[in-house]
Coordinates of C-alpha atoms and ligand atoms in Angstrom, one line a residue:
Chain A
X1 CA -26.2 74.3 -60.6
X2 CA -25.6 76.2 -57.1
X3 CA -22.5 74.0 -55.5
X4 CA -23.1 72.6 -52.2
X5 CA -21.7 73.9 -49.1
X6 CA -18.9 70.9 -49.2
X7 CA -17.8 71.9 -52.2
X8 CA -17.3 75.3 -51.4
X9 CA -15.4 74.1 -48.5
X10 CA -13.1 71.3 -50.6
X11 CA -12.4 73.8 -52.8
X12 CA -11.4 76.3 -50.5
X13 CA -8.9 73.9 -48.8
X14 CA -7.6 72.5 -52.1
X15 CA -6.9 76.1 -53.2
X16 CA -5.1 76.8 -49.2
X17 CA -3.5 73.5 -49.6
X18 CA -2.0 74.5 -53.1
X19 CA -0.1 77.9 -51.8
X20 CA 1.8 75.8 -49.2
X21 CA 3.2 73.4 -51.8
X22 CA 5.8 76.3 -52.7
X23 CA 7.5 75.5 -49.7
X24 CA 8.2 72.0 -50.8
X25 CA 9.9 73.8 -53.9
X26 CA 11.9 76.2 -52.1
X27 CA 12.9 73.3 -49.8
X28 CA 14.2 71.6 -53.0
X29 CA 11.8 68.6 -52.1
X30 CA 8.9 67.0 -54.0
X31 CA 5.8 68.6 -52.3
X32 CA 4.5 65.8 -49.8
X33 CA 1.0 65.0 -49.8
X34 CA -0.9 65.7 -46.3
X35 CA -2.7 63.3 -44.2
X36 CA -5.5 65.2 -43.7
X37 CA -8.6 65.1 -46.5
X38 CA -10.4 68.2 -46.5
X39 CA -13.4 67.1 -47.1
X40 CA -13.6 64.8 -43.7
X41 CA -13.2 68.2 -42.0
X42 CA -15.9 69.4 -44.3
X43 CA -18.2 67.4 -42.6
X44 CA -17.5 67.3 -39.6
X45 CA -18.1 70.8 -38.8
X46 CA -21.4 71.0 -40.1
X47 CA -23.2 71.5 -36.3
X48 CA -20.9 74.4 -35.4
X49 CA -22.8 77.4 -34.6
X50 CA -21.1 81.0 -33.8
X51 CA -21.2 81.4 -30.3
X52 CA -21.9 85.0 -30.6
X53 CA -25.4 84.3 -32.8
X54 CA -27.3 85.7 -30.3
X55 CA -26.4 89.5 -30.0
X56 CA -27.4 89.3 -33.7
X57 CA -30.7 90.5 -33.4
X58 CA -30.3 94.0 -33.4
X59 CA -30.7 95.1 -29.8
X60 CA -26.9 96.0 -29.2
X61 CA -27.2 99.0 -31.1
X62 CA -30.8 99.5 -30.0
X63 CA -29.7 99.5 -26.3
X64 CA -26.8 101.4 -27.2
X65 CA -28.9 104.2 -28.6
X66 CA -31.4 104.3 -25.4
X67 CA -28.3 105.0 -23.4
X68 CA -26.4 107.3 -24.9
X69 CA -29.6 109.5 -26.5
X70 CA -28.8 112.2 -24.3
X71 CA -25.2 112.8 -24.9
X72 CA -23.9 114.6 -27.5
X73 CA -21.2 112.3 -29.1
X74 CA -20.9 114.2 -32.3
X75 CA -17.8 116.0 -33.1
X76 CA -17.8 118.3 -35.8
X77 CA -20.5 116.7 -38.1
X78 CA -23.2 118.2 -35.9
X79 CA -24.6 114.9 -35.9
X80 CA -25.6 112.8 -32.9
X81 CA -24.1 109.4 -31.9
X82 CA -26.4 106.8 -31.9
X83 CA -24.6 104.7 -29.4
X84 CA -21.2 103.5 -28.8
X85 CA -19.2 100.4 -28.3
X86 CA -16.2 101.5 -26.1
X87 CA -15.6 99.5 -23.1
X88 CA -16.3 96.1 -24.8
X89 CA -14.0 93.6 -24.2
X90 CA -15.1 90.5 -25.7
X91 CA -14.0 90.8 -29.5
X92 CA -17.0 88.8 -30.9
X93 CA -19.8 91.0 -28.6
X94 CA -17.5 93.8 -29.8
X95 CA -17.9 92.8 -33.8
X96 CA -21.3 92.2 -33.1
X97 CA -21.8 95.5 -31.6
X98 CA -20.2 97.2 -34.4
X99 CA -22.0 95.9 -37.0
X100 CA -25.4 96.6 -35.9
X101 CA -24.1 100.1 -34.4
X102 CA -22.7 100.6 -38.2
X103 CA -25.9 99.4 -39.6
X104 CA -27.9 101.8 -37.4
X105 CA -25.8 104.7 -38.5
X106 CA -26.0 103.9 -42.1
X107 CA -29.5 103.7 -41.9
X108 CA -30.0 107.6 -39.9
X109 CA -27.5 108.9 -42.5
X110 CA -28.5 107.6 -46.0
X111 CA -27.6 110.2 -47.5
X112 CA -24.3 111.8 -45.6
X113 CA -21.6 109.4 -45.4
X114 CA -19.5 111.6 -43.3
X115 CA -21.8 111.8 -40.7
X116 CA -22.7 107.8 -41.0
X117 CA -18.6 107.2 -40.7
X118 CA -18.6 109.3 -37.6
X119 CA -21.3 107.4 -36.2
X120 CA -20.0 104.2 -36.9
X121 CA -16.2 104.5 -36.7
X122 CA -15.6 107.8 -35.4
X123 CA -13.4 107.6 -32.0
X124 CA -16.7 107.5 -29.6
X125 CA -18.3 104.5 -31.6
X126 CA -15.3 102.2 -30.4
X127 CA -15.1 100.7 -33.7
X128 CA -12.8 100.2 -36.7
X129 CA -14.2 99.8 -40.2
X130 CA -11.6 96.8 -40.6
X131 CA -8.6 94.5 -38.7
X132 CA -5.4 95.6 -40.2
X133 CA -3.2 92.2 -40.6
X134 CA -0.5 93.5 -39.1
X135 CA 2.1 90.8 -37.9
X136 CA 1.7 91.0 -34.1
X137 CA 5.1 91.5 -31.5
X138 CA 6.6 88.4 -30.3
Chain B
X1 CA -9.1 120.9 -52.8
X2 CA -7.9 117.6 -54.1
X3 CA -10.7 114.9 -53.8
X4 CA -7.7 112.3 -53.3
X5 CA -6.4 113.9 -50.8
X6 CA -9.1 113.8 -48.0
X7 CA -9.6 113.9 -44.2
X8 CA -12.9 113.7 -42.2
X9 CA -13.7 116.7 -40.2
X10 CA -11.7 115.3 -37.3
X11 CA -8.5 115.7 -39.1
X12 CA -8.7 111.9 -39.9
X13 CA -6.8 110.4 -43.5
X14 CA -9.8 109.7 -45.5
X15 CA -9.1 107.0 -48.4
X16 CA -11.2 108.0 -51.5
X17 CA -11.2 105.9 -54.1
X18 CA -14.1 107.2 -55.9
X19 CA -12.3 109.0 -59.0
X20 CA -10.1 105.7 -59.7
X21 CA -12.5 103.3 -58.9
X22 CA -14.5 101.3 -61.9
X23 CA -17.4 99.8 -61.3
X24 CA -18.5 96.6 -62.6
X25 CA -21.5 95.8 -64.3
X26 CA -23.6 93.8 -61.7
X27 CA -26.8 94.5 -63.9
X28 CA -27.4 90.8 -64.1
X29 CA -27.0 90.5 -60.3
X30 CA -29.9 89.7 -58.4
X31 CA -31.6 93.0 -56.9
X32 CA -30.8 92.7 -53.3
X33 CA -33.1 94.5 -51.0
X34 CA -32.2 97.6 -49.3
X35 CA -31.0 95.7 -46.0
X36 CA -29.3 92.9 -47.8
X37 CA -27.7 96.0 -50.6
X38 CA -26.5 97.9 -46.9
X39 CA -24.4 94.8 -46.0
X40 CA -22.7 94.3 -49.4
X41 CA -21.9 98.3 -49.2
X42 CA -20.4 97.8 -45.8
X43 CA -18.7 94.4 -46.6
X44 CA -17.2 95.7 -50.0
X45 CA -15.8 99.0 -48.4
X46 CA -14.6 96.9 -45.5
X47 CA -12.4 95.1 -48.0
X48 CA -11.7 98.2 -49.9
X49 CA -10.2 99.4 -46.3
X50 CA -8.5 96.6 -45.6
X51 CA -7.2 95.8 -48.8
X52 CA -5.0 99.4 -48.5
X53 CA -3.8 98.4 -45.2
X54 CA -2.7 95.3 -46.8
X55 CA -0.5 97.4 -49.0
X56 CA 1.0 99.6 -46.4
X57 CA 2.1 96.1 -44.6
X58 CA 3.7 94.7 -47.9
X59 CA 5.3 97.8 -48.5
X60 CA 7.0 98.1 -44.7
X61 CA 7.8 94.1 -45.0
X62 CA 10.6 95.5 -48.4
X63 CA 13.1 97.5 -45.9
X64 CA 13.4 94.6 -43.5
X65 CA 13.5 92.0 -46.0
X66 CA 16.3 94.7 -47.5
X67 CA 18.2 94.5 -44.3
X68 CA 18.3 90.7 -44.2
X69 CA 19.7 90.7 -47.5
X70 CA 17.3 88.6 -48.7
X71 CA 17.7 87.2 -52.5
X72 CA 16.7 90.0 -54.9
X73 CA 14.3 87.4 -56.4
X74 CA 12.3 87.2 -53.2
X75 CA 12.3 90.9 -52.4
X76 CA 10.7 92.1 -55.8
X77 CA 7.1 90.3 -54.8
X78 CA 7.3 92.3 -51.9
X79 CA 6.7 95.6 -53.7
X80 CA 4.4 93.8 -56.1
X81 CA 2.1 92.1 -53.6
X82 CA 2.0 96.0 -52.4
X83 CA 0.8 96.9 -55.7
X84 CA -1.6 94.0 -56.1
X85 CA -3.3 94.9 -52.8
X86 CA -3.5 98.8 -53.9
X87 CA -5.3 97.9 -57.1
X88 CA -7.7 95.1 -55.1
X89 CA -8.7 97.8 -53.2
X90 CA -9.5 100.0 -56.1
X91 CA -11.7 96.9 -57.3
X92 CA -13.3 96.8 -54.0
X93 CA -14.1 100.2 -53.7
X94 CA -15.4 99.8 -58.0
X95 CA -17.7 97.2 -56.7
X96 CA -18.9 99.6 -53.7
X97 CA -19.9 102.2 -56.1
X98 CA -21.6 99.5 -58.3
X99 CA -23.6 98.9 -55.4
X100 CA -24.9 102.6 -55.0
X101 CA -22.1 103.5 -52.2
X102 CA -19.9 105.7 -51.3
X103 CA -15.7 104.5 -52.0
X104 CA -14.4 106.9 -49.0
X105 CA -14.0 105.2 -45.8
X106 CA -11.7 106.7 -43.2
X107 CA -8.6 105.1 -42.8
X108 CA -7.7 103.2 -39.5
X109 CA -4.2 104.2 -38.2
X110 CA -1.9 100.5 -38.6
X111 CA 0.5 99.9 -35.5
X112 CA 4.1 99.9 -37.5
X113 CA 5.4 96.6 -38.5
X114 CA 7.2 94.9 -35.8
X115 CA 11.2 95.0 -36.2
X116 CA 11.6 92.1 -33.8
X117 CA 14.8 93.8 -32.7
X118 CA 15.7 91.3 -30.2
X119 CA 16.5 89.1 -33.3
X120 CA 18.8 89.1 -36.2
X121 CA 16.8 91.0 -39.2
X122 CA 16.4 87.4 -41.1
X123 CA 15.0 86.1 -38.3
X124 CA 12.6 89.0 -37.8
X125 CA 11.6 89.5 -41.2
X126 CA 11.0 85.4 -40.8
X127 CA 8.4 86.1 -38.4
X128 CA 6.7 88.8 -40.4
X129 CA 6.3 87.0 -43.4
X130 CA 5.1 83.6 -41.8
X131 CA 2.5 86.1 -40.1
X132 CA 1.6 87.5 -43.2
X133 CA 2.2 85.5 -45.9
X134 CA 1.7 82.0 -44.5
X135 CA -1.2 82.7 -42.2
X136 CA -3.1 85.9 -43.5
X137 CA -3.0 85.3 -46.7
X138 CA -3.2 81.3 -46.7
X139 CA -6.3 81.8 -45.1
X140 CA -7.5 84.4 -47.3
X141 CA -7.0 82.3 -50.2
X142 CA -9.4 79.9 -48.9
X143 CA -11.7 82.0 -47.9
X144 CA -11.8 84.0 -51.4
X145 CA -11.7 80.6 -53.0
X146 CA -15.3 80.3 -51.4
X147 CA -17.0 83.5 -52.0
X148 CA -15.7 83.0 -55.5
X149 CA -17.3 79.2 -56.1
X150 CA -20.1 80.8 -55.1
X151 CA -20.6 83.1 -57.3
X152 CA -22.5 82.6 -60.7
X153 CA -20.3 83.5 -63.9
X154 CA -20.1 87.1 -64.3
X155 CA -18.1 90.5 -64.1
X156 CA -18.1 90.1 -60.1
X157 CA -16.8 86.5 -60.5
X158 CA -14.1 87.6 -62.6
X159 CA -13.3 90.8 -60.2
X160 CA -13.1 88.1 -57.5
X161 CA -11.0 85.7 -59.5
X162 CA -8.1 88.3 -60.2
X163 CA -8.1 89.3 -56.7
X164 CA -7.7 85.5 -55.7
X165 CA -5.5 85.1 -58.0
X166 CA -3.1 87.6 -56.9
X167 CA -3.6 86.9 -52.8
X168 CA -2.7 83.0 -54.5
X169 CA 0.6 84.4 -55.2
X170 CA 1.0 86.4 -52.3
X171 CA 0.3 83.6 -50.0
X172 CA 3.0 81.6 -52.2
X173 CA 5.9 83.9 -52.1
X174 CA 5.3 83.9 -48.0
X175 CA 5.7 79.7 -48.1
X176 CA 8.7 79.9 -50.7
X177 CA 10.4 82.9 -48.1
X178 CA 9.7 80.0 -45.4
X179 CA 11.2 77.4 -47.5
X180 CA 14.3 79.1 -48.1
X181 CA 14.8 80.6 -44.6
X182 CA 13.8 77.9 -42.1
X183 CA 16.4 75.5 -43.0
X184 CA 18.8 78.0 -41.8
X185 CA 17.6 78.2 -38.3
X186 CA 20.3 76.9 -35.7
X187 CA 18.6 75.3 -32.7
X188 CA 17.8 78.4 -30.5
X189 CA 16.5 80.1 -33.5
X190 CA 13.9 77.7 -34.6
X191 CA 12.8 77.5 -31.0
X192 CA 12.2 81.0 -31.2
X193 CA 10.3 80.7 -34.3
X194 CA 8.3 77.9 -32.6
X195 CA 7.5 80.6 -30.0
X196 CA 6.5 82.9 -32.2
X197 CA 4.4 80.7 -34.0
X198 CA 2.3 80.5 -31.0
X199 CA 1.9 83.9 -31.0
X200 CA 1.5 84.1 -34.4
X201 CA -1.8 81.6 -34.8
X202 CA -2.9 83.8 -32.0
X203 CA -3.4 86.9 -33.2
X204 CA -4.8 85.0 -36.4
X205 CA -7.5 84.4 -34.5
X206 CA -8.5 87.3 -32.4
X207 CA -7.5 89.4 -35.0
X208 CA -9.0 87.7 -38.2
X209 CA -11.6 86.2 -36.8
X210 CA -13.7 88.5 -35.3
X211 CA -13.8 90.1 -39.2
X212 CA -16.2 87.1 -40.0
X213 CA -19.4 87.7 -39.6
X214 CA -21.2 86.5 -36.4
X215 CA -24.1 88.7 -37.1
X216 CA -27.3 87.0 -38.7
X217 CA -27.0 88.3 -42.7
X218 CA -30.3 89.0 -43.6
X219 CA -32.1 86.5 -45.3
X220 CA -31.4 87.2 -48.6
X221 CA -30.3 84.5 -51.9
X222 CA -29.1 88.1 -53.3
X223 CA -25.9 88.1 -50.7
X224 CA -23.9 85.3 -52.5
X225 CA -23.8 86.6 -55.5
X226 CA -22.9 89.7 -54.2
X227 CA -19.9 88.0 -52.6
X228 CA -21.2 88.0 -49.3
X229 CA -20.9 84.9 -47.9
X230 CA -22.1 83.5 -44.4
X231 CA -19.9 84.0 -41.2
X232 CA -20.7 80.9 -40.1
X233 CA -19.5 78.9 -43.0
X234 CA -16.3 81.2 -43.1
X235 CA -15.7 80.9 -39.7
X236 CA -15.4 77.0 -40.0
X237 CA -13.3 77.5 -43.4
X238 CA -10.9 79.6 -41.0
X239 CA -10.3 76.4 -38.4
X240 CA -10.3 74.1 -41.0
X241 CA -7.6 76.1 -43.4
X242 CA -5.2 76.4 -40.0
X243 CA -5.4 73.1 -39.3
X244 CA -6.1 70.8 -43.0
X245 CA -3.6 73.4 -44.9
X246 CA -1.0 75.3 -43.0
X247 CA -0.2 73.1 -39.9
X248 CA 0.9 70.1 -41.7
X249 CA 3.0 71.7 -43.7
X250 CA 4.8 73.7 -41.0
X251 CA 5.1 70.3 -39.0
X252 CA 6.5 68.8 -42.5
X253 CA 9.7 71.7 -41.3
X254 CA 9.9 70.4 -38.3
X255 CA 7.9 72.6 -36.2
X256 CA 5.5 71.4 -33.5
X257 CA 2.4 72.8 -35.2
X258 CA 0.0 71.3 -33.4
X259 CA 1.8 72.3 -29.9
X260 CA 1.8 75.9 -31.7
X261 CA -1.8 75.8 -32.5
X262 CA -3.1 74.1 -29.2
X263 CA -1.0 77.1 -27.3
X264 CA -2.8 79.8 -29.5
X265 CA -6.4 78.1 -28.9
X266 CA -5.4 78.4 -25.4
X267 CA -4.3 81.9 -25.5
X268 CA -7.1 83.3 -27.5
X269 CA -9.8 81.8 -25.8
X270 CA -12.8 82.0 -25.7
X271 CA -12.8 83.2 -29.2
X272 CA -11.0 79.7 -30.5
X273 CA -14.2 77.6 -29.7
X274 CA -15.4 76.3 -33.4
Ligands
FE2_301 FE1 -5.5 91.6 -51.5
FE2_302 FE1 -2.8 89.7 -50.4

């Protein structure tokens, strides 16, 4: 039986909740039990919507592409950039941006993965294929 | 040339993980259609990417730790958890060529750990592992839990489960470090870890955030049992993880979490609305 969305989400928390209680041990204490049930919060978030939903539908890249159709934006893959996502500030526009630019690229360049990468991630796409969790400065 | 060795033609690293990579049998997977296959490509090597740099932060967290002279029993998961996340992202990049891709992915260039020279070299190697440890990799135990749930019994299932089993352990030796090192914070060294926490839950969420999806997936019951699951539901998970699992706990030392955690909503907004 396919489990609910609530019970994905309980057992997400129990399993978050669960990694914490080595601190109780290294503490020498008895792990305390926490206040909060996960499965109020479970609930109570069902409404939430991303707030960056609607640059989902594709037209980013689209745009994009109109813009830049002109320029040459390939480096040494002889290939040409279907648009780009430098100068956007606002990290969710900017994830949304990259996905349908990389989804764009992937689909002009089934079969040449260099020149898809170059599209997508190269240093005139403005994108990065993923966030590095890098601890930040204080 | 040597395949493992690789840089694009701009004279980037390359990471090519297609001669060590073993692809799992996802013949019992639901056929996905070409859209819905393109975004489990990309969200697989995404991991595969990210999964390396993990590594590379592991790794650079073992000379610090070093330098603190911190207990020889706590500095061997550092290596490991290096290890662990090398070989996850030899299992990513065996699910990407499972899925008819392509395990090479350019490699993006990590900023170097932070030293966090204006403290002593416990204190900064405090900060570094609460950043990694008990926020990345808390919250990417709950979100793996998830994806894994999700999934019907089967090789990727099992993939997934040894990955979560490891970041489980990786997430733990960050909360026992904490353990043992808060307690010996004097008074203007805990307030600069309360600082920092600020910071810290910060950058959690304009930096791990934006990974989640906010794009519409396509429409496809294919996606969750490729372990693709919807940005919406993680990005809720990701509030509710912060605040259900790791505040409390960090109150429980005497923090103010919640001070810590309304500072960072403030900071990173507008990304922190739910
Ligand atoms: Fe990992
Ligand atoms: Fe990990």
């Amino acid at each position: 039986m396919h489990p609910t969305r609530a019970d994905l989400h309980q057992k997400a928390m129990q399993a978050a909740i669960s990694v914490t209680l080595a601190l109780g041990v290294a503490c020498g204490q008895p792990p305390q039990p926490f206040e909060k049930d996960p499965t109020v919060t479970a609930s109570a978030a069902d409404s939430a919507e991303p707030s960056g939903a609607d640059t989902a539908d594709g037209d980013t890249a689209s745009e994009a592409a109109d813009d830049t159709a002109s320029e040459d934006g390939a480096e040494d893959t002889g290939t040409t950039a279907l648009g780009t996502c430098v100068g956007i500030v606002d990290p969710e526009e900017l994830t949304a941006c990259c996905a349908a630019l990389s989804a764009a690229c992937d689909a002009a360049f089934p079969d040449d993965w260099e020149a898809a990468y170059e599209c997508a991630w190269g240093a005139a796409s403005g994108c990065t294929p993923w966030g590095p969790p890098v601890p930040p400065v204080a | 040339m040597n395949p493992t060795f690789a840089a694009d033609p701009a004279g980037r690293p390359v990471l090519d993980l297609r001669a060590v990579a073993r692809p799992p049998d996802l013949s019992d997977a639901p056929a996905p259609s070409p859209e819905a296959r393109a975004v489990a490509i990309r969200t697989w090597k995404g991991r595969m990417v990210n999964e390396h740099a993990s590594a590379q932060v592991w790794a650079s967290l073992l000379p610090q730790a070093m330098r603190a002279a911190v207990p020889p029993a706590l500095l061997v998961g550092l290596p490991a958890a290096a290890s662990d996340e090398l070989r996850h992202a030899e299992q990513c990049a065996g699910v990407v060529l499972a899925l008819g891709g392509d395990a090479r992915a350019p490699l993006p260039t990590l900023s170097p750990l932070p030293q966090h020279d204006d403290v002593g070299p416990l204190e900064g190697f405090l900060r570094n592992i609460l950043s990694v440890g008990c926020l990345s990799e808390t919250v990417a135990v709950a979100l793996i839990r998830a994806e894994h749930a999700e999934l019907t019994p089967g090789p990727l299932r099992e993939l997934l489960g040894t990955i979560l089993a490891d970041e489980i352990q990786h997430a733990r030796l960050g909360w026992t470090a904490l353990g043992l090192i808060a307690p010996k914070l004097d008074a203007a060294a805990k307030a600069r870890t309360q600082a920092y926490l600020a910071v810290a839950l910060a950058h959690q969420i304009e930096h791990e955030l934006p990974l989640l999806p906010v794009v519409a997936l396509p429409d496809d019951p294919a996606l969750p049992q490729l372990g693709v699951c919807a940005g919406a539901d993680a990005r809720r998970l990701f509030f509710d993880c912060v605040e259900g699992a790791i505040l409390p706990p960090l109150a429980g030392l005497g923090f103010d979490a919640a001070g810590a955690w309304a500072e960072a909503r403030r900071r990173a907004a507008p990304l922190a609305a739910r």
